[in-house]
Amino acid sequence: MRKKVLVTREVFDETLEYLSRHFDVIPHQTSATLAPDELARKLQDVDATVISTSDRIDEALLARCPTLKAVCSASVGYNHIDVAACTRRGVMATNSPGVLNDSVADFAVCLTLATCRRLTEAEAFLRTGAWQGTHLKEMLGVDVHHATIGICGFGRIGQTIAHRLQGFEPTLLYTARNRAAGDVERRLGASYVSKDELLQRSDIVILILPYSAQTHHYIGARELGLMKRSAVLINMARGGVVDDAALIEALRERRICGAGLDVYENEPNLNRGLLGLKNVVLSPHIASASEPTRQAMAMKAALNCVAALTAGNPPDLLNPEVTKAGVMG
Ligand code: DGY
């Protein structure tokens, strides 16, 4: 009997075609997220699922889906998957690292420039007819060239962002759980500093670290208080890495100059306080959203799914204990 795979969100035709060569595929070609009950219902008798970051895979859901053997996310971040719960239940969990590094790094530069140069505010100024002709003190922004830029999180994407920024001739600082190798630091001209030193010295702070219990509210009122009043914060990481309420307060009181956000606490129901602020540039979690990259992410999830169900060895397995312990169903 052919195995069954649920694809929870709209993907590209080639992904469905590839999966259909191996399995009976249950597609869900809409942009709507499946509510937990609906997801559990659709996962009955299903062997694996290809998911996105909006699908929460937790203990309660897994308990209701006893036939599930693999959960394959089309994303590098996997804080929406309770990996420990998957391991306990013998479910393989995979993500899709690597293929999105360049697009995310491009977008980090885009959001940094848009925020520093107040692009969305300036566009609204023009569109609403407020522009009376250029004058010297209008729409003054923060220079990116020659700025001190601090990157929090220095994995594959953080290092790609550092590489992209070279043309701006910055003073580059970084902080991370693990210090990078000497040759990486030299190649990127990046100096390792403590988190507090980075916040105190940087003109621009870019967050690109994974979300976990340890990084919950990594930037809160204390950290915002350490930053320069002229500084800009860019969140490319995950909602929850920043305390959005504390950020709104800091932006309102101009304790920092501005922020560029691609991710939010409680996505997609972001804190409405952000919407009324002029000194913040907002985008809807689109850092990886170019067609080739999103296609590659979906295909990577599909490849993991095929490898998981046919050989039990998906290349991006997050919980190798499952296959080692032989608990695979
Ligand atoms: C990821 O892959 O984790 C990005 O945030 C895109 O969803």
Short mmCIF file of C-alpha atoms and ligand atoms in Angstrom, two decimals:
data_model
loop_
_atom_site.label_atom_id
_atom_site.label_comp_id
_atom_site.label_asym_id
_atom_site.label_seq_id
_atom_site.Cartn_x
_atom_site.Cartn_y
_atom_site.Cartn_z
CA MET A 1 0.00 0.00 0.00
CA ARG A 2 1.27 3.47 -0.87
CA LYS A 3 2.13 5.69 2.06
CA LYS A 4 0.19 8.89 2.63
CA VAL A 5 1.66 12.38 2.92
CA LEU A 6 -0.21 15.55 3.87
CA VAL A 7 1.16 18.84 2.50
CA THR A 8 -0.33 21.46 4.83
CA ARG A 9 0.12 24.62 2.75
CA GLU A 10 0.25 25.70 -0.85
CA VAL A 11 3.46 24.53 -2.53
CA PHE A 12 4.77 24.52 -6.09
CA ASP A 13 3.47 21.96 -8.61
CA GLU A 14 6.89 20.33 -8.96
CA THR A 15 6.92 19.57 -5.22
CA LEU A 16 3.53 17.87 -5.39
CA GLU A 17 4.56 16.00 -8.54
CA TYR A 18 7.75 14.76 -6.91
CA LEU A 19 5.94 13.59 -3.78
CA SER A 20 3.20 11.97 -5.87
CA ARG A 21 5.78 9.75 -7.57
CA HIS A 22 6.33 8.09 -4.19
CA PHE A 23 3.19 8.54 -2.12
CA ASP A 24 -0.51 9.29 -2.09
CA VAL A 25 -0.40 13.01 -1.55
CA ILE A 26 -3.08 15.00 0.24
CA PRO A 27 -2.52 18.60 -0.87
CA HIS A 28 -3.91 21.72 0.78
CA GLN A 29 -3.27 24.29 -1.94
CA THR A 30 -4.42 27.39 -0.06
CA SER A 31 -2.66 30.07 1.94
CA ALA A 32 -4.86 29.40 4.98
CA THR A 33 -3.29 27.77 8.02
CA LEU A 34 -5.00 24.60 9.24
CA ALA A 35 -6.35 25.02 12.79
CA PRO A 36 -4.92 22.43 15.24
CA ASP A 37 -8.09 20.30 15.21
CA GLU A 38 -8.30 20.34 11.44
CA LEU A 39 -4.61 19.49 11.16
CA ALA A 40 -5.02 16.55 13.57
CA ARG A 41 -8.04 15.35 11.62
CA LYS A 42 -6.25 15.54 8.27
CA LEU A 43 -3.26 13.70 9.75
CA GLN A 44 -5.30 10.61 10.62
CA ASP A 45 -3.77 7.54 8.89
CA VAL A 46 -1.08 9.75 7.35
CA ASP A 47 2.59 8.63 7.38
CA ALA A 48 4.32 12.00 6.98
CA THR A 49 3.60 15.66 6.54
CA VAL A 50 5.31 18.56 4.76
CA ILE A 51 4.67 21.69 6.83
CA SER A 52 5.52 25.36 7.09
CA THR A 53 6.38 27.58 10.06
CA SER A 54 2.71 28.31 10.76
CA ASP A 55 1.94 24.67 11.60
CA ARG A 56 2.50 23.89 15.27
CA ILE A 57 3.62 20.33 15.91
CA ASP A 58 3.42 19.64 19.63
CA GLU A 59 2.82 16.79 22.04
CA ALA A 60 -0.97 17.22 21.98
CA LEU A 61 -1.09 16.99 18.18
CA LEU A 62 1.31 14.06 18.00
CA ALA A 63 -0.77 12.17 20.57
CA ARG A 64 -3.70 12.35 18.14
CA CYS A 65 -1.69 11.17 15.11
CA PRO A 66 -0.29 7.73 15.92
CA THR A 67 0.57 6.77 12.32
CA LEU A 68 2.82 9.81 11.76
CA LYS A 69 6.47 8.93 11.16
CA ALA A 70 7.95 12.15 9.79
CA VAL A 71 7.35 15.90 9.98
CA CYS A 72 9.28 17.81 7.31
CA SER A 73 9.34 21.59 7.50
CA ALA A 74 10.03 23.87 4.56
CA SER A 75 11.98 26.26 6.81
CA VAL A 76 15.34 26.47 8.47
CA GLY A 77 13.83 27.58 11.79
CA TYR A 78 12.01 24.81 13.65
CA ASN A 79 10.74 26.36 16.86
CA HIS A 80 7.22 25.46 15.69
CA ILE A 81 8.14 21.77 16.11
CA ASP A 82 8.52 20.23 19.56
CA VAL A 83 11.48 18.09 18.55
CA ALA A 84 11.71 16.39 21.97
CA ALA A 85 8.05 15.33 21.70
CA CYS A 86 8.71 14.00 18.18
CA THR A 87 11.65 11.99 19.52
CA ARG A 88 9.58 10.54 22.36
CA ARG A 89 7.00 9.40 19.84
CA GLY A 90 9.48 8.10 17.27
CA VAL A 91 8.63 10.77 14.72
CA MET A 92 11.46 12.06 12.53
CA ALA A 93 11.61 15.87 12.32
CA THR A 94 13.48 17.71 9.56
CA ASN A 95 14.09 21.31 8.48
CA SER A 96 15.48 22.83 5.26
CA PRO A 97 18.77 24.58 5.98
CA GLY A 98 21.22 26.04 3.47
CA VAL A 99 19.08 26.84 0.46
CA LEU A 100 17.78 30.13 1.84
CA ASN A 101 20.98 31.71 3.18
CA ASP A 102 21.55 34.02 0.22
CA SER A 103 17.97 35.26 -0.08
CA VAL A 104 17.71 35.91 3.65
CA ALA A 105 21.03 37.76 3.60
CA ASP A 106 19.82 39.88 0.66
CA PHE A 107 16.70 40.75 2.61
CA ALA A 108 18.69 41.62 5.72
CA VAL A 109 20.53 44.24 3.67
CA CYS A 110 17.23 45.41 2.14
CA LEU A 111 15.53 45.83 5.52
CA THR A 112 18.60 47.49 7.00
CA LEU A 113 18.75 50.06 4.21
CA ALA A 114 14.97 50.63 4.19
CA THR A 115 14.96 51.21 7.95
CA CYS A 116 18.10 53.33 8.13
CA ARG A 117 16.98 55.49 5.19
CA ARG A 118 13.32 55.60 6.31
CA LEU A 119 12.09 54.31 2.97
CA THR A 120 8.51 53.38 3.89
CA GLU A 121 7.99 56.58 5.89
CA ALA A 122 9.39 58.63 3.01
CA GLU A 123 7.15 56.88 0.51
CA ALA A 124 4.05 57.54 2.64
CA PHE A 125 5.16 61.19 2.96
CA LEU A 126 5.25 61.48 -0.81
CA ARG A 127 2.07 59.49 -1.53
CA THR A 128 0.01 61.53 0.92
CA GLY A 129 1.06 64.75 -0.80
CA ALA A 130 3.02 66.07 2.19
CA TRP A 131 6.19 66.62 0.16
CA GLN A 132 6.71 70.34 -0.54
CA GLY A 133 10.03 70.04 -2.34
CA THR A 134 13.42 68.92 -1.15
CA HIS A 135 15.01 70.68 1.78
CA LEU A 136 18.14 69.87 3.67
CA LYS A 137 16.68 68.66 6.91
CA GLU A 138 14.04 66.40 5.44
CA MET A 139 13.88 62.63 6.08
CA LEU A 140 17.34 62.45 7.56
CA GLY A 141 18.41 58.86 8.03
CA VAL A 142 21.20 56.74 9.44
CA ASP A 143 24.18 55.95 7.19
CA VAL A 144 24.88 52.29 6.61
CA HIS A 145 28.27 52.88 5.00
CA HIS A 146 31.11 52.87 7.51
CA ALA A 147 28.67 52.15 10.35
CA THR A 148 29.45 49.85 13.26
CA ILE A 149 27.19 46.89 12.59
CA GLY A 150 26.62 44.20 15.20
CA ILE A 151 25.29 40.80 14.17
CA CYS A 152 23.74 38.62 16.89
CA GLY A 153 23.92 35.01 15.75
CA PHE A 154 26.80 34.03 13.48
CA GLY A 155 25.75 30.77 11.85
CA ARG A 156 25.47 30.24 8.10
CA ILE A 157 23.01 33.09 7.56
CA GLY A 158 24.74 35.51 9.94
CA GLN A 159 28.03 34.96 8.13
CA THR A 160 26.37 35.43 4.73
CA ILE A 161 24.93 38.74 5.93
CA ALA A 162 28.41 39.79 7.10
CA HIS A 163 29.75 38.90 3.64
CA ARG A 164 27.00 40.93 1.90
CA LEU A 165 27.74 43.97 4.08
CA GLN A 166 31.41 44.17 3.09
CA GLY A 167 30.70 46.77 0.40
CA PHE A 168 29.52 49.21 3.09
CA GLU A 169 32.97 49.05 4.70
CA PRO A 170 31.55 48.59 8.19
CA THR A 171 33.19 47.96 11.52
CA LEU A 172 31.72 44.52 12.00
CA LEU A 173 31.02 43.05 15.44
CA TYR A 174 29.32 39.79 16.20
CA THR A 175 28.19 37.80 19.16
CA ALA A 176 27.13 34.17 19.17
CA ARG A 177 26.90 31.10 21.37
CA ASN A 178 30.06 29.77 19.73
CA ARG A 179 32.89 31.94 18.53
CA ALA A 180 33.65 31.50 14.80
CA ALA A 181 36.98 30.10 13.62
CA GLY A 182 39.84 32.59 13.24
CA ASP A 183 39.92 32.32 9.44
CA VAL A 184 36.16 33.11 9.25
CA GLU A 185 36.65 36.18 11.47
CA ARG A 186 39.59 37.36 9.35
CA ARG A 187 37.82 36.76 6.03
CA LEU A 188 34.76 38.71 7.15
CA GLY A 189 36.66 41.28 9.20
CA ALA A 190 34.35 40.52 12.13
CA SER A 191 35.28 40.89 15.81
CA TYR A 192 33.74 38.71 18.48
CA VAL A 193 32.40 40.71 21.44
CA SER A 194 29.98 40.17 24.30
CA LYS A 195 26.29 40.82 23.71
CA ASP A 196 26.32 43.93 25.90
CA GLU A 197 29.40 45.38 24.21
CA LEU A 198 27.83 44.79 20.81
CA LEU A 199 24.62 46.57 21.86
CA GLN A 200 26.52 49.50 23.32
CA ARG A 201 28.82 50.04 20.33
CA SER A 202 26.64 49.27 17.30
CA ASP A 203 24.88 51.79 15.08
CA ILE A 204 22.92 48.92 13.57
CA VAL A 205 22.08 45.66 15.36
CA ILE A 206 20.97 42.72 13.21
CA LEU A 207 19.37 39.72 14.93
CA ILE A 208 19.68 36.37 13.17
CA LEU A 209 19.80 33.83 15.98
CA PRO A 210 17.48 30.85 16.49
CA TYR A 211 14.55 31.13 18.87
CA SER A 212 14.66 28.88 21.94
CA ALA A 213 13.89 29.12 25.65
CA GLN A 214 17.39 30.61 26.03
CA THR A 215 16.85 33.32 23.41
CA HIS A 216 13.30 34.24 24.46
CA HIS A 217 13.28 38.06 24.83
CA TYR A 218 16.99 38.20 24.03
CA ILE A 219 16.25 41.87 23.35
CA GLY A 220 14.09 43.41 26.07
CA ALA A 221 13.94 46.71 27.95
CA ARG A 222 17.41 46.24 29.50
CA GLU A 223 19.06 45.54 26.14
CA LEU A 224 17.24 48.36 24.37
CA GLY A 225 18.48 50.63 27.14
CA LEU A 226 22.07 49.65 26.31
CA MET A 227 21.72 50.63 22.65
CA LYS A 228 22.63 54.07 21.33
CA ARG A 229 19.71 56.48 20.93
CA SER A 230 20.76 56.79 17.29
CA ALA A 231 20.82 53.03 16.71
CA VAL A 232 18.62 50.86 14.53
CA LEU A 233 17.47 47.31 15.37
CA ILE A 234 16.75 44.75 12.64
CA ASN A 235 14.96 41.51 13.56
CA MET A 236 15.49 38.78 10.98
CA ALA A 237 15.45 36.00 13.58
CA ARG A 238 12.10 34.96 15.05
CA GLY A 239 9.27 36.54 16.94
CA GLY A 240 9.93 36.09 20.63
CA VAL A 241 13.64 36.89 20.28
CA VAL A 242 12.52 40.50 20.79
CA ASP A 243 10.08 41.62 23.48
CA ASP A 244 7.81 43.50 21.07
CA ALA A 245 6.03 45.46 23.82
CA ALA A 246 9.38 46.74 25.16
CA LEU A 247 10.47 47.59 21.63
CA ILE A 248 7.29 49.58 20.96
CA GLU A 249 7.91 51.56 24.13
CA ALA A 250 11.53 52.25 23.15
CA LEU A 251 10.50 53.33 19.65
CA ARG A 252 7.73 55.56 20.97
CA GLU A 253 10.06 57.27 23.39
CA ARG A 254 12.81 57.46 20.77
CA ARG A 255 15.16 55.56 23.06
CA ILE A 256 16.41 53.99 19.85
CA CYS A 257 16.11 55.56 16.41
CA GLY A 258 14.24 52.86 14.51
CA ALA A 259 13.59 49.21 13.85
CA GLY A 260 13.08 46.94 10.86
CA LEU A 261 11.08 43.81 11.60
CA ASP A 262 10.38 40.76 9.47
CA VAL A 263 9.21 38.58 12.38
CA TYR A 264 6.89 39.10 15.34
CA GLU A 265 5.63 37.63 18.56
CA ASN A 266 2.35 35.76 17.95
CA GLU A 267 2.58 35.88 14.15
CA PRO A 268 0.48 36.71 12.23
CA ASN A 269 -1.34 38.61 15.02
CA LEU A 270 1.34 41.17 15.62
CA ASN A 271 1.17 43.76 18.40
CA ARG A 272 -1.02 46.53 16.93
CA GLY A 273 1.16 49.11 18.69
CA LEU A 274 3.70 48.64 15.93
CA LEU A 275 1.29 49.82 13.24
CA GLY A 276 1.04 53.39 14.45
CA LEU A 277 4.78 53.98 14.64
CA LYS A 278 6.60 55.83 11.89
CA ASN A 279 10.08 54.73 12.92
CA VAL A 280 9.57 51.07 12.17
CA VAL A 281 9.64 49.22 8.84
CA LEU A 282 7.46 46.11 8.84
CA SER A 283 7.47 43.13 6.50
CA PRO A 284 5.43 39.92 6.79
CA HIS A 285 8.13 37.25 7.39
CA ILE A 286 9.32 37.31 3.79
CA ALA A 287 13.10 37.18 4.13
CA SER A 288 13.34 33.93 2.17
CA ALA A 289 10.57 34.83 -0.28
CA SER A 290 12.07 34.65 -3.75
CA GLU A 291 10.60 32.10 -6.12
CA PRO A 292 13.74 29.97 -6.57
CA THR A 293 14.45 29.96 -2.84
CA ARG A 294 10.92 29.08 -1.76
CA GLN A 295 10.89 26.33 -4.43
CA ALA A 296 14.18 24.99 -3.12
CA MET A 297 12.90 25.03 0.47
CA ALA A 298 9.76 23.10 -0.47
CA MET A 299 11.78 20.59 -2.52
CA LYS A 300 14.19 20.10 0.37
CA ALA A 301 11.26 19.30 2.65
CA ALA A 302 9.93 16.87 0.03
CA LEU A 303 13.34 15.19 -0.37
CA ASN A 304 13.56 14.79 3.40
CA CYS A 305 10.08 13.31 3.40
CA VAL A 306 10.93 10.75 0.71
CA ALA A 307 14.20 9.81 2.43
CA ALA A 308 12.42 9.52 5.79
CA LEU A 309 9.67 7.20 4.57
CA THR A 310 11.71 5.12 2.15
CA ALA A 311 15.08 4.72 3.91
CA GLY A 312 14.68 6.32 7.34
CA ASN A 313 17.66 8.62 6.74
CA PRO A 314 16.53 12.16 5.85
CA PRO A 315 19.56 14.42 5.31
CA ASP A 316 18.28 17.20 7.58
CA LEU A 317 17.15 15.05 10.48
CA LEU A 318 16.85 17.09 13.68
CA ASN A 319 16.44 14.11 15.99
CA PRO A 320 18.86 11.34 14.93
CA GLU A 321 18.01 9.55 18.20
CA VAL A 322 14.81 8.36 16.53
CA THR A 323 16.58 6.31 13.88
CA LYS A 324 19.50 5.29 16.13
CA ALA A 325 17.18 3.92 18.78
CA GLY A 326 15.27 2.06 16.10
CA VAL A 327 12.01 3.55 17.32
CA MET A 328 11.00 4.35 13.78
CA GLY A 329 7.60 2.87 12.97
C1 DGY B 1 12.82 29.93 7.93
O1 DGY B 1 13.05 29.15 7.01
O2 DGY B 1 12.92 29.63 9.11
C2 DGY B 1 12.42 31.32 7.55
O3 DGY B 1 12.07 32.08 8.64
C3 DGY B 1 11.33 31.29 6.52
O4 DGY B 1 10.15 30.84 7.04
#
